[in-house]
Short mmCIF file of C-alpha atoms and ligand atoms in Angstrom, two decimals:
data_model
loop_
_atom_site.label_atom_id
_atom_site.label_comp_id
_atom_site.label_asym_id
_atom_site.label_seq_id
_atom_site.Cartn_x
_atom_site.Cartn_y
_atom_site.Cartn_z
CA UNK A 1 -5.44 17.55 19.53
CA UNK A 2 -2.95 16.89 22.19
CA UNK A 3 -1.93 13.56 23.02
CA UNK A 4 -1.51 13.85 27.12
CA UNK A 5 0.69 11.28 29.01
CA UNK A 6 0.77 8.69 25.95
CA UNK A 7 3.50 6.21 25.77
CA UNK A 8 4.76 6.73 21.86
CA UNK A 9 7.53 4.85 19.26
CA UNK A 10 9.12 8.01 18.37
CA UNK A 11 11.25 8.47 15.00
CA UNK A 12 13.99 5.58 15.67
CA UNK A 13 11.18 3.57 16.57
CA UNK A 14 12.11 3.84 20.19
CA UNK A 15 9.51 3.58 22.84
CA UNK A 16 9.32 6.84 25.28
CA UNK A 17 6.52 6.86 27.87
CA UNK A 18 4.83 9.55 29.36
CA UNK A 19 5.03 11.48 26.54
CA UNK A 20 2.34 14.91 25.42
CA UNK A 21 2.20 15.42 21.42
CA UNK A 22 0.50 18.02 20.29
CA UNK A 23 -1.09 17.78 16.30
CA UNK A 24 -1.72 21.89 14.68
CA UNK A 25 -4.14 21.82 11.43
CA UNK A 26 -2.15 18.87 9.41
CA UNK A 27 1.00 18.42 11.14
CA UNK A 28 2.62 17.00 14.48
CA UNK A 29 3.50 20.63 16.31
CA UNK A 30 5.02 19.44 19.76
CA UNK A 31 7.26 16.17 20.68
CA UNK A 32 8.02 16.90 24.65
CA UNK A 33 7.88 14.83 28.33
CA UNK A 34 5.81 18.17 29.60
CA UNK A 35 2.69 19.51 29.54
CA UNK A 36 3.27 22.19 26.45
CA UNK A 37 1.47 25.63 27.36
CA UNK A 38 0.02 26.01 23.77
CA UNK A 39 -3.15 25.04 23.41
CA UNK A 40 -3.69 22.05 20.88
CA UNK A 41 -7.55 21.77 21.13
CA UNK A 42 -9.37 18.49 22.32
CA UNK A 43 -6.99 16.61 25.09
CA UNK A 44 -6.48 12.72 24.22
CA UNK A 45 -6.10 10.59 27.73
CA UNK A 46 -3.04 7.96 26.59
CA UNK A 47 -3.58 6.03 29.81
CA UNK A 48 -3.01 2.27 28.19
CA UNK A 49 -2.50 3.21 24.50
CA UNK A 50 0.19 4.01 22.39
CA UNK A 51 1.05 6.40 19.69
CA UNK A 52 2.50 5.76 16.53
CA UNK A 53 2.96 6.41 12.70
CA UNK A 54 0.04 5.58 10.99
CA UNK A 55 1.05 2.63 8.01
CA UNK A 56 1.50 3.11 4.51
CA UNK A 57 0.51 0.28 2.03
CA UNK A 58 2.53 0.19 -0.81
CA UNK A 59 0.80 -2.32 -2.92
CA UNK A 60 -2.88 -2.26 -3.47
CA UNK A 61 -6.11 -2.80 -6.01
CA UNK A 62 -8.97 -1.35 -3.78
CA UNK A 63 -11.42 -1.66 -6.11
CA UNK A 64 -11.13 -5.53 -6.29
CA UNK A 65 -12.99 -5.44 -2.58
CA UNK A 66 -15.67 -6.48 -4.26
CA UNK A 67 -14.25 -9.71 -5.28
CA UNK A 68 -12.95 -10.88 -1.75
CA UNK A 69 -13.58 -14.33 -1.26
CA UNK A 70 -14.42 -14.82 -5.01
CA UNK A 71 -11.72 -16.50 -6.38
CA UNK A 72 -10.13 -19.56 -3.91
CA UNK A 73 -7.56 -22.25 -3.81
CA UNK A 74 -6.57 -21.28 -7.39
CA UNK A 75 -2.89 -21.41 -9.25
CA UNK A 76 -2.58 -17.91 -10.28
CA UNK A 77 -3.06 -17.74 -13.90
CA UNK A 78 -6.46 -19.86 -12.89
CA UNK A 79 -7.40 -17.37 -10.76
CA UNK A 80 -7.19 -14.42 -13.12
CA UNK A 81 -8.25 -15.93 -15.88
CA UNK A 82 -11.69 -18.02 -14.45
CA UNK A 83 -12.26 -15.63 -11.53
CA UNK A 84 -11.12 -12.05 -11.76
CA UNK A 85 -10.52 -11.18 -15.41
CA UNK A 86 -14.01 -11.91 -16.35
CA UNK A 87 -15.49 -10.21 -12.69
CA UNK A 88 -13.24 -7.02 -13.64
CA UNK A 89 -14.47 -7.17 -17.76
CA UNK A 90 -17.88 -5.97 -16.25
CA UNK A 91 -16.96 -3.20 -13.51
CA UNK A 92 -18.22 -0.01 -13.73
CA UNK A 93 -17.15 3.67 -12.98
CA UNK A 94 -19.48 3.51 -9.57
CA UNK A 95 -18.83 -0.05 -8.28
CA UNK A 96 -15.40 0.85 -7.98
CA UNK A 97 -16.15 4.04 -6.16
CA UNK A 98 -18.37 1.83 -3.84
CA UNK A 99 -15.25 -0.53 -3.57
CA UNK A 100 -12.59 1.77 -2.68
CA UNK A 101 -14.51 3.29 -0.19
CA UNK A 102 -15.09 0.08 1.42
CA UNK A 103 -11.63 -0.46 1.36
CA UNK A 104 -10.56 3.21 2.81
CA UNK A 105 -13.15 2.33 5.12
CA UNK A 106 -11.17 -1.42 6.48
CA UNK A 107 -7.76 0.45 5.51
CA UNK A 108 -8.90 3.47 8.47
CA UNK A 109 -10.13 0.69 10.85
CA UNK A 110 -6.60 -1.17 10.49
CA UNK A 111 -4.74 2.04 10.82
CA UNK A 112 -3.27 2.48 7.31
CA UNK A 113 -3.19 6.13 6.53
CA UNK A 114 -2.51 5.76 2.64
CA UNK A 115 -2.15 3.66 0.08
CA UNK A 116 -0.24 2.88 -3.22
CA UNK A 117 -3.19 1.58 -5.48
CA UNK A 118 -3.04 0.88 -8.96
CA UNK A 119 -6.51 0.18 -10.80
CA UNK A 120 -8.78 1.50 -13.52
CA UNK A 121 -11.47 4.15 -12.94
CA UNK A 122 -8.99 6.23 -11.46
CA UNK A 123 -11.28 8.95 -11.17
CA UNK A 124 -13.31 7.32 -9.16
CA UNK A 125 -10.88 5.90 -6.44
CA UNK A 126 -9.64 9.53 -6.28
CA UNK A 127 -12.76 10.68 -5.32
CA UNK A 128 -13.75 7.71 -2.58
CA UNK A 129 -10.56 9.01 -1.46
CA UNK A 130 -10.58 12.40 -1.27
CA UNK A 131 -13.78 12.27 0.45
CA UNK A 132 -13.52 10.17 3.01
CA UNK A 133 -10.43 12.16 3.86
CA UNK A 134 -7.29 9.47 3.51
CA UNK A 135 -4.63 9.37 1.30
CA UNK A 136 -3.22 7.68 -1.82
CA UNK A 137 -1.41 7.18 -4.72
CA UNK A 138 -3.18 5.68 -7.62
CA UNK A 139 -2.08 4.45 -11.04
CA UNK A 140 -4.22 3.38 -14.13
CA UNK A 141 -2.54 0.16 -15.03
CA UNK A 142 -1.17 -0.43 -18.09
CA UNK A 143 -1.49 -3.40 -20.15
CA UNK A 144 -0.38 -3.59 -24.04
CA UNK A 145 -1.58 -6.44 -26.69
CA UNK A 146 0.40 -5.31 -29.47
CA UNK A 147 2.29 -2.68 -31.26
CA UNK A 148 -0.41 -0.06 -31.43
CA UNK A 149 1.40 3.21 -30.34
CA UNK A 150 0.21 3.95 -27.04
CA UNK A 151 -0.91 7.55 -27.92
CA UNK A 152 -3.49 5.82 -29.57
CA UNK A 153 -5.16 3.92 -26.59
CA UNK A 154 -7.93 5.41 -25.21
CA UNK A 155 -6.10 2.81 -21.23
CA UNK A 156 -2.67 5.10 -21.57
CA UNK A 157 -5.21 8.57 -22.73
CA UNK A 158 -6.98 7.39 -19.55
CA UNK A 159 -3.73 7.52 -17.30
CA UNK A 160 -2.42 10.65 -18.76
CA UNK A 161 -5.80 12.82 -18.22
CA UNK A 162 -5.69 11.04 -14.52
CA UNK A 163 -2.43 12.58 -13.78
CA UNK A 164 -3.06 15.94 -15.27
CA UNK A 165 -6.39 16.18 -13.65
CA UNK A 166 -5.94 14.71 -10.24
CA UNK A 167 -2.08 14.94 -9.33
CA UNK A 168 -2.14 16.66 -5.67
CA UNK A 169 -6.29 16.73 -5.04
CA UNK A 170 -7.31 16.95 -1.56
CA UNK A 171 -4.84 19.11 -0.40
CA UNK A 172 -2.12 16.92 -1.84
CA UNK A 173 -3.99 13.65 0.08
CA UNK A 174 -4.08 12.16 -4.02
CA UNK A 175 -0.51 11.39 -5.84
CA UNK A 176 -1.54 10.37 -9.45
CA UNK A 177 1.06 8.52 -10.64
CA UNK A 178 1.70 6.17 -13.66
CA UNK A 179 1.81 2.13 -13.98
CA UNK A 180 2.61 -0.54 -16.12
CA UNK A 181 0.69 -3.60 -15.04
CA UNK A 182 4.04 -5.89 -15.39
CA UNK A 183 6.29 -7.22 -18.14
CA UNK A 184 4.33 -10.29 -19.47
CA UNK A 185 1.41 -7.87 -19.76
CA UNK A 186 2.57 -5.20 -21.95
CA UNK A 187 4.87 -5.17 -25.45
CA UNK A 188 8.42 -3.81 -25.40
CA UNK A 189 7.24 -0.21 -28.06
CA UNK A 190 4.16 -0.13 -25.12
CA UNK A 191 7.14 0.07 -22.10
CA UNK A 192 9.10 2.13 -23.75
CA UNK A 193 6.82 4.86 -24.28
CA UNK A 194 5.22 4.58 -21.33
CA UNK A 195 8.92 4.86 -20.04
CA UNK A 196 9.51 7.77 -21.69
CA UNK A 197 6.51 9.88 -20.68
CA UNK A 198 7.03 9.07 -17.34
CA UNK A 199 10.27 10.43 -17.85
CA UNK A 200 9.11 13.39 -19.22
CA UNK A 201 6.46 14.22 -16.83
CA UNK A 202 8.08 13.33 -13.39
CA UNK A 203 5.79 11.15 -12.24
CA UNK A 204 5.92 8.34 -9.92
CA UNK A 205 5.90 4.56 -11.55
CA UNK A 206 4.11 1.58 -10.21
CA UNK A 207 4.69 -1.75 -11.34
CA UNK A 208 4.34 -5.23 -10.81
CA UNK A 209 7.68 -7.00 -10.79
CA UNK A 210 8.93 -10.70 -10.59
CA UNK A 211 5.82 -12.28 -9.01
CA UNK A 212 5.64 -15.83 -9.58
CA UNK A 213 8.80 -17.85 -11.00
CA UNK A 214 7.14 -18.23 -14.29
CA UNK A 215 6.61 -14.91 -15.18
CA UNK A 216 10.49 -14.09 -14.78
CA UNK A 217 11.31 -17.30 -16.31
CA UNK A 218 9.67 -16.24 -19.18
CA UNK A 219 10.38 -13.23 -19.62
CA UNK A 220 14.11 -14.08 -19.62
CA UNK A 221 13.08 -16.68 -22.36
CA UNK A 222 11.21 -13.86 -24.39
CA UNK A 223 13.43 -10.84 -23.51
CA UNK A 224 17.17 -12.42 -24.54
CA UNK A 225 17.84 -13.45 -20.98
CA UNK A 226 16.77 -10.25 -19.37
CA UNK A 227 14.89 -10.40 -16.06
CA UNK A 228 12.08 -8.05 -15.80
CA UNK A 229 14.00 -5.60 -13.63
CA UNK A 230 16.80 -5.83 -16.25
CA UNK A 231 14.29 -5.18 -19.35
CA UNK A 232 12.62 -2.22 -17.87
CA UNK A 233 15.89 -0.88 -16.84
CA UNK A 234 16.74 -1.18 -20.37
CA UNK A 235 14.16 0.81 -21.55
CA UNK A 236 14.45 3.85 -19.17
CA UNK A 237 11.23 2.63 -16.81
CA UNK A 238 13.19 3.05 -13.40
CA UNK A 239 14.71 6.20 -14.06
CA UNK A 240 12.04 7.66 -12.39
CA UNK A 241 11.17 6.55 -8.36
CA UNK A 242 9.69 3.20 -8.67
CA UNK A 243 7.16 1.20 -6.59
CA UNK A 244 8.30 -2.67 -7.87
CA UNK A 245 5.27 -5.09 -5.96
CA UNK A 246 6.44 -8.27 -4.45
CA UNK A 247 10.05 -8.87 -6.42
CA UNK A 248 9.64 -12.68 -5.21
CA UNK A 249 12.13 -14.39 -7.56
CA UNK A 250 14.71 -10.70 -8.75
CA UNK A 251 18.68 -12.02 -8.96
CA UNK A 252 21.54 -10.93 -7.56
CA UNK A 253 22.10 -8.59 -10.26
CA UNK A 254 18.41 -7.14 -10.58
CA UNK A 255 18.97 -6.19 -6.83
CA UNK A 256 21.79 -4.51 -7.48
CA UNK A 257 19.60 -2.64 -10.53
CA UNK A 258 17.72 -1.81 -7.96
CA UNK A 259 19.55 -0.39 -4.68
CA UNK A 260 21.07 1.92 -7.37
CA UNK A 261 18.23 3.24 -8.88
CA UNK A 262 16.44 4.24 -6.07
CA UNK A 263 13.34 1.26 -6.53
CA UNK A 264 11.37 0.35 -3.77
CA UNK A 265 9.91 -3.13 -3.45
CA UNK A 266 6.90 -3.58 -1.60
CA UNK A 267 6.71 -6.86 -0.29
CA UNK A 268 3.16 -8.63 0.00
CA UNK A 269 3.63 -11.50 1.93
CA UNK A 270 -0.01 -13.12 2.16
CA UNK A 271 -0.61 -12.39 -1.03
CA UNK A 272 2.39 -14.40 -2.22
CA UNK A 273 1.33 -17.40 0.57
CA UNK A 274 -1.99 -17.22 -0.05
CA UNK A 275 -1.35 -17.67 -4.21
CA UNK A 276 2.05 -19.93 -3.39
CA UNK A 277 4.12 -17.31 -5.46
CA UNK A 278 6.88 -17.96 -3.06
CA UNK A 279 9.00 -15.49 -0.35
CA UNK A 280 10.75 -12.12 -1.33
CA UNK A 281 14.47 -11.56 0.11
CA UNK A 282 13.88 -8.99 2.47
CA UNK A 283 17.11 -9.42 3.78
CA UNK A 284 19.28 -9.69 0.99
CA UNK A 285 17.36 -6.86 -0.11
CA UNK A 286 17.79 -4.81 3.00
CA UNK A 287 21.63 -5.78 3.30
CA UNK A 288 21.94 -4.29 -0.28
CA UNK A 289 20.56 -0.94 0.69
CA UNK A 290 17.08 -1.55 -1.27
CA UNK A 291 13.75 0.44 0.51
CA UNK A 292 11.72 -2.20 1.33
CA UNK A 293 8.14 -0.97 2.02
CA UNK A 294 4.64 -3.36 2.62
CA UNK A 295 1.59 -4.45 0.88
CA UNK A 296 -1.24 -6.33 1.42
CA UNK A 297 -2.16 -6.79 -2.41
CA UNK A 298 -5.71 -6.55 -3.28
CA UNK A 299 -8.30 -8.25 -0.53
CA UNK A 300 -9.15 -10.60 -3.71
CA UNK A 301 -5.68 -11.94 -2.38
CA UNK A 302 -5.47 -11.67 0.84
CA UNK A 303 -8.25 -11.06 2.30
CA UNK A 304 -8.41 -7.94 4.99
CA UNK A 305 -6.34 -5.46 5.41
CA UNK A 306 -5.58 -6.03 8.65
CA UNK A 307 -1.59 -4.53 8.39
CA UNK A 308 -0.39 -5.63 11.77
CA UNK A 309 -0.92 -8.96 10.93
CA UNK A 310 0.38 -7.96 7.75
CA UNK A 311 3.86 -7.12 9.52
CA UNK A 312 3.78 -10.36 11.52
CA UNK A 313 3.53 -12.18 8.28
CA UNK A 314 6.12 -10.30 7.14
CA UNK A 315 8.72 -11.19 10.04
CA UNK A 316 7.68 -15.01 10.55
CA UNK A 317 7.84 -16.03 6.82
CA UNK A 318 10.97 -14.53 6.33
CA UNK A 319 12.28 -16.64 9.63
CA UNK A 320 10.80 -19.67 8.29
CA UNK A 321 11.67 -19.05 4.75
CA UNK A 322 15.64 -18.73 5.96
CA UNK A 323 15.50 -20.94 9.08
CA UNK A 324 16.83 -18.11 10.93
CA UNK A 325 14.84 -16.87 13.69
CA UNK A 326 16.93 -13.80 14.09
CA UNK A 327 15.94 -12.21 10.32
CA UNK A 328 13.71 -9.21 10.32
CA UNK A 329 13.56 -7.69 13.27
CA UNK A 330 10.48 -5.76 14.59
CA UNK A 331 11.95 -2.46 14.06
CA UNK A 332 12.99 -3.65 10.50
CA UNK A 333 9.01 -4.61 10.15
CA UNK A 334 8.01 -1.66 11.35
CA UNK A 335 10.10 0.87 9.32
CA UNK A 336 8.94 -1.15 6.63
CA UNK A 337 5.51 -0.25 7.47
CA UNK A 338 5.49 2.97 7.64
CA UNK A 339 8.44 5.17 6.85
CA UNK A 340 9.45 3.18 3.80
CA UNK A 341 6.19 2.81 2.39
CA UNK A 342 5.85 6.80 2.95
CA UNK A 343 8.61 7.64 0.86
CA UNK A 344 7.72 5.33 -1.82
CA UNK A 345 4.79 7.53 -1.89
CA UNK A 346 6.81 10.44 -2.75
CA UNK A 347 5.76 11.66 0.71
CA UNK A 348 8.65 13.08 2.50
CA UNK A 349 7.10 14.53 5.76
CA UNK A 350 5.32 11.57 6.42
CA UNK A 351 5.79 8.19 7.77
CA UNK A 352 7.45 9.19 11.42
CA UNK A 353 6.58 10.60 14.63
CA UNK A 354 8.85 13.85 14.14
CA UNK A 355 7.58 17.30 14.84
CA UNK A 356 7.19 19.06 11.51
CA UNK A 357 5.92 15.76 10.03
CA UNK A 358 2.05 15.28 8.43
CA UNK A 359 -0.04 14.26 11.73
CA UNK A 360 -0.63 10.64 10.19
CA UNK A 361 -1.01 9.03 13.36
CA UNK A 362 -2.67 5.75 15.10
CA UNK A 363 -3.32 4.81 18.81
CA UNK A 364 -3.11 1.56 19.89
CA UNK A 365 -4.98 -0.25 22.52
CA UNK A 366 -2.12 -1.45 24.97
CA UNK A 367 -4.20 -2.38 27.86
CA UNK A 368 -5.19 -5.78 26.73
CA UNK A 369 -4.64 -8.71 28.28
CA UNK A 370 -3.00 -9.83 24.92
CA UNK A 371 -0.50 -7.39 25.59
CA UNK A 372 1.09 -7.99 28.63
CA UNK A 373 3.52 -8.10 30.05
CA UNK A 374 5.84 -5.11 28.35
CA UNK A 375 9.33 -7.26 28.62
CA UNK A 376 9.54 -5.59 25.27
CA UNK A 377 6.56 -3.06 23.53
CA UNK A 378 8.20 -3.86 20.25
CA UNK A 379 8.09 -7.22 20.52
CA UNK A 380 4.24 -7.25 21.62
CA UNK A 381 3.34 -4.23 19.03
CA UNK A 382 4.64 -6.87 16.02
CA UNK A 383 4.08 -10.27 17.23
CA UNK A 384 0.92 -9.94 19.58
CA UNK A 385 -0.84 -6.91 18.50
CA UNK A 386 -3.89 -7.27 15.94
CA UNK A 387 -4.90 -4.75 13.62
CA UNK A 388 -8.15 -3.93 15.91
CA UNK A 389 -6.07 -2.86 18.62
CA UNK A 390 -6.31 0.12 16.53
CA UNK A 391 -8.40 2.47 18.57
CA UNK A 392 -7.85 6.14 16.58
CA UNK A 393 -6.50 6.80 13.08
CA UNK A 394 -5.82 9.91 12.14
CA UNK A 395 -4.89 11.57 8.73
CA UNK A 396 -3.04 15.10 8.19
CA UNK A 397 -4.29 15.78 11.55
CA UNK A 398 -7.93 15.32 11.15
CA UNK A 399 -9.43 11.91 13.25
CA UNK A 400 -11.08 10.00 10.66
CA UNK A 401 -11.69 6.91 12.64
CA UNK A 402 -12.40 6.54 16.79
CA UNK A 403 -13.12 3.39 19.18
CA UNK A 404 -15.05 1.41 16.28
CA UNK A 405 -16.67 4.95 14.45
CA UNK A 406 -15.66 5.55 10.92
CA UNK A 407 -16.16 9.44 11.17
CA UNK A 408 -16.54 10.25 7.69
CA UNK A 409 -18.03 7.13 5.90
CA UNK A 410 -21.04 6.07 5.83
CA UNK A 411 -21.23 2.27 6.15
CA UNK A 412 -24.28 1.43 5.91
CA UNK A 413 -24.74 2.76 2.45
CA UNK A 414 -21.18 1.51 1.27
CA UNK A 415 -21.79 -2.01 2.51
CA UNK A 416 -25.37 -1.66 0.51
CA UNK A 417 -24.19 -0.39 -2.18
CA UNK A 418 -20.93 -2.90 -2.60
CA UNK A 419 -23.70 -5.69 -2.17
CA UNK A 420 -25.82 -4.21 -5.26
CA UNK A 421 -22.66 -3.14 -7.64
CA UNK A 422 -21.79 -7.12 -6.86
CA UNK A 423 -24.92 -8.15 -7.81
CA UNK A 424 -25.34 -6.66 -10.86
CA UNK A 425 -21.97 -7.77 -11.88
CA UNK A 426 -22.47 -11.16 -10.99
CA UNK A 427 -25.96 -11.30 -12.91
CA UNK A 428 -24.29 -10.88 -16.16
CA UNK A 429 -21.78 -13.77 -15.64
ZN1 ZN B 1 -0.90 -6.46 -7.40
#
């Protein structure tokens, strides 16, 4: 496809108008201000839209789509415990498949290319996934009741066949990677292992870190002083690249665990509103050198995945949260949203508008009245944009969704079927 006379935010996130990009099979071929001669196939008008890196959304639980609006106004533990724990006790194989794709289905609408989703019924998210042509990396989380070694637990068996069988499907679209739920879910011989074998087999880890002020309270209580960041760094866990969710209440000292190691923390800021966890230190945490990537959490928490508002979120709580209007900038949001959360994926070419780079793309409808006037496209792209300006989405060059078409779901049956798998699982409540 060749994008012809499109205004774009290129790879520093600067705006250049009257630009052509050309895509070639999966990747982004030509970057230029002329007309190339090559011949990319179908010609895009970019009168009134822009062009931009699709987002990457480091922090989700598609499956739990089918508890949206399920659970409200609830303290956390409440929530889990009344709400979702006994929901999720009941899922099966296929209403998760019917979940995810309902979520791939939203995430394509909003413009978020892939996602970092950590579940159960792996095998089943992989394949929503794979065929409905986006990407993601998905973890079977781990969580540990006692001392039982974790070779014999049918939950880690799960996760290792996951990663042996579906590590790189879809033409590399699926990352299989491994997760432990979080520290007050799992027992210190559980980590470890689970630590180790990561280790051992290079994968990616996903984990839930520092949530809510209890949960690292505690576990300094429990863990002789140690912070969560500080006990799984004890045991090997962030040796390998790490995807830490929302990091609300880390120290000084776990951040400095962390820009050394390499972690990423993916920030979910309506999540942590919505549930009154509190704010993450996105710029303490950028000022130390940490990635700092974006999630929107499950829709149980949230409840769309509507990412530019998720970005907005992002930048005003962080100005209230300080009382600094100046903190996160839109370019910091931005990067956030899509180059950081690409390389938390383990996905290198991906996240930026750079020739060479996997043809995860978006178009924006600019032409709205909510958008003008262009003091600054930045500016309007982060504070006044919505996530249905969204007009194209397109993944490793192929156009998955187009001016309100989801090209390769079918929604009628996934909105059916989401409505039946919720039935049943509500009947048995
Ligand atoms: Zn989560």
């Amino acid at each position: 496809m060749l994008f012809q006379d499109i205004t774009i935010l290129d790879e520093n996130l600067d705006v250049r108008e009257h630009m052509y990009v050309g895509t070639k099979a999966e990747r982004i071929a030509y970057i230029g201000t002329e007309m190339p001669e090559e011949d990319f196939g179908e010609i895009y008008p970019g009168d009134g839209r822009l062009l931009m890196s699709g987002f990457y959304n480091a922090h989700a639980h598609s499956p739990m789509a089918l508890m949206r609006g399920y659970g409200e106004n609830l303290a956390l533990q409440d929530w889990l415990n009344t709400r979702i724990f006994p929901f999720e006790d009941k899922l099966t194989g296929e209403a998760v498949y019917w979940g995810t794709m309902l979520c791939m289905a939203e995430s394509l609408r909003f413009g978020i290319v892939s996602s970092s989703d950590m579940y159960y019924f792996c095998g089943d998210m992989a394949r929503a996934v794979v065929e409905c042509g986006a990407k993601a990396n998905i973890s079977r989380s781990l969580v540990t009741f006692d001392d039982t070694d974790i070779w014999d637990l049918d939950r880690f068996l799960e996760a290792r066949d996951f990663l042996r069988d579906w590590n790189g499907a879809g033409g590399g679209r699926v990352v299989a990677e491994m997760s432990l739920h979080a520290e007050y879910t799992n027992q210190e011989k559980a980590a470890r292992q689970v630590a180790e074998f990561t280790r051992e087999s290079g994968a990616r880890m996903h984990v839930h870190i520092s949530e809510t002020k209890s949960e690292h309270e505690e576990c300094k209580a429990r863990r002789n002083g140690r912070t969560p960041i500080q006990f799984f760094d004890s045991l090997g866990l962030l040796d390998q690249p790490v995807t830490a969710a929302h990091c609300v209440w880390v120290d000084d000292e776990d951040i400095a665990i962390m820009a050394e190691k390499g972690v990423t923390v993916s920030s979910c800021p309506a999540s942590n509103m919505k549930l009154a966890s509190g704010v993450c230190n996105a710029p303490k945490l950028l000022a130390s050198g940490v990635n700092l990537a974006i999630g929107t959490d499950s829709v149980a928490s949230n409840n769309s995945l509507n990412f530019l508002e998720e970005l907005k979120l992002f930048a005003l709580v962080q100005k209230v949260h300080h009382q600094d209007p100046t903190v996160i900038t839109p370019k910091q949001a931005l990067y956030a949203g899509t180059r950081a959360g690409a390389l938390t994926q383990g996905r290198e070419d991906c996240g930026l508008l750079r020739q060479g780079f996997r043809a995860d793309l978006i178009v924006l409808d600019i032409a709205q009245p909510h958008m003008h006037p262009v003091h600054n496209l930045l500016n309007n792209v982060i504070y006044s944009a919505d996530g249905r300006d969204v007009v194209l989405t397109m993944v490793d060059g192929k156009v998955l969704y187009r001016g309100g078409d989801l090209l390769t779901i079918d929604m009628e049956k996934t909105v059916a079927e989401v409505e039946r798998a919720t039935q049943n699982i509500l009947r048995q409540l």
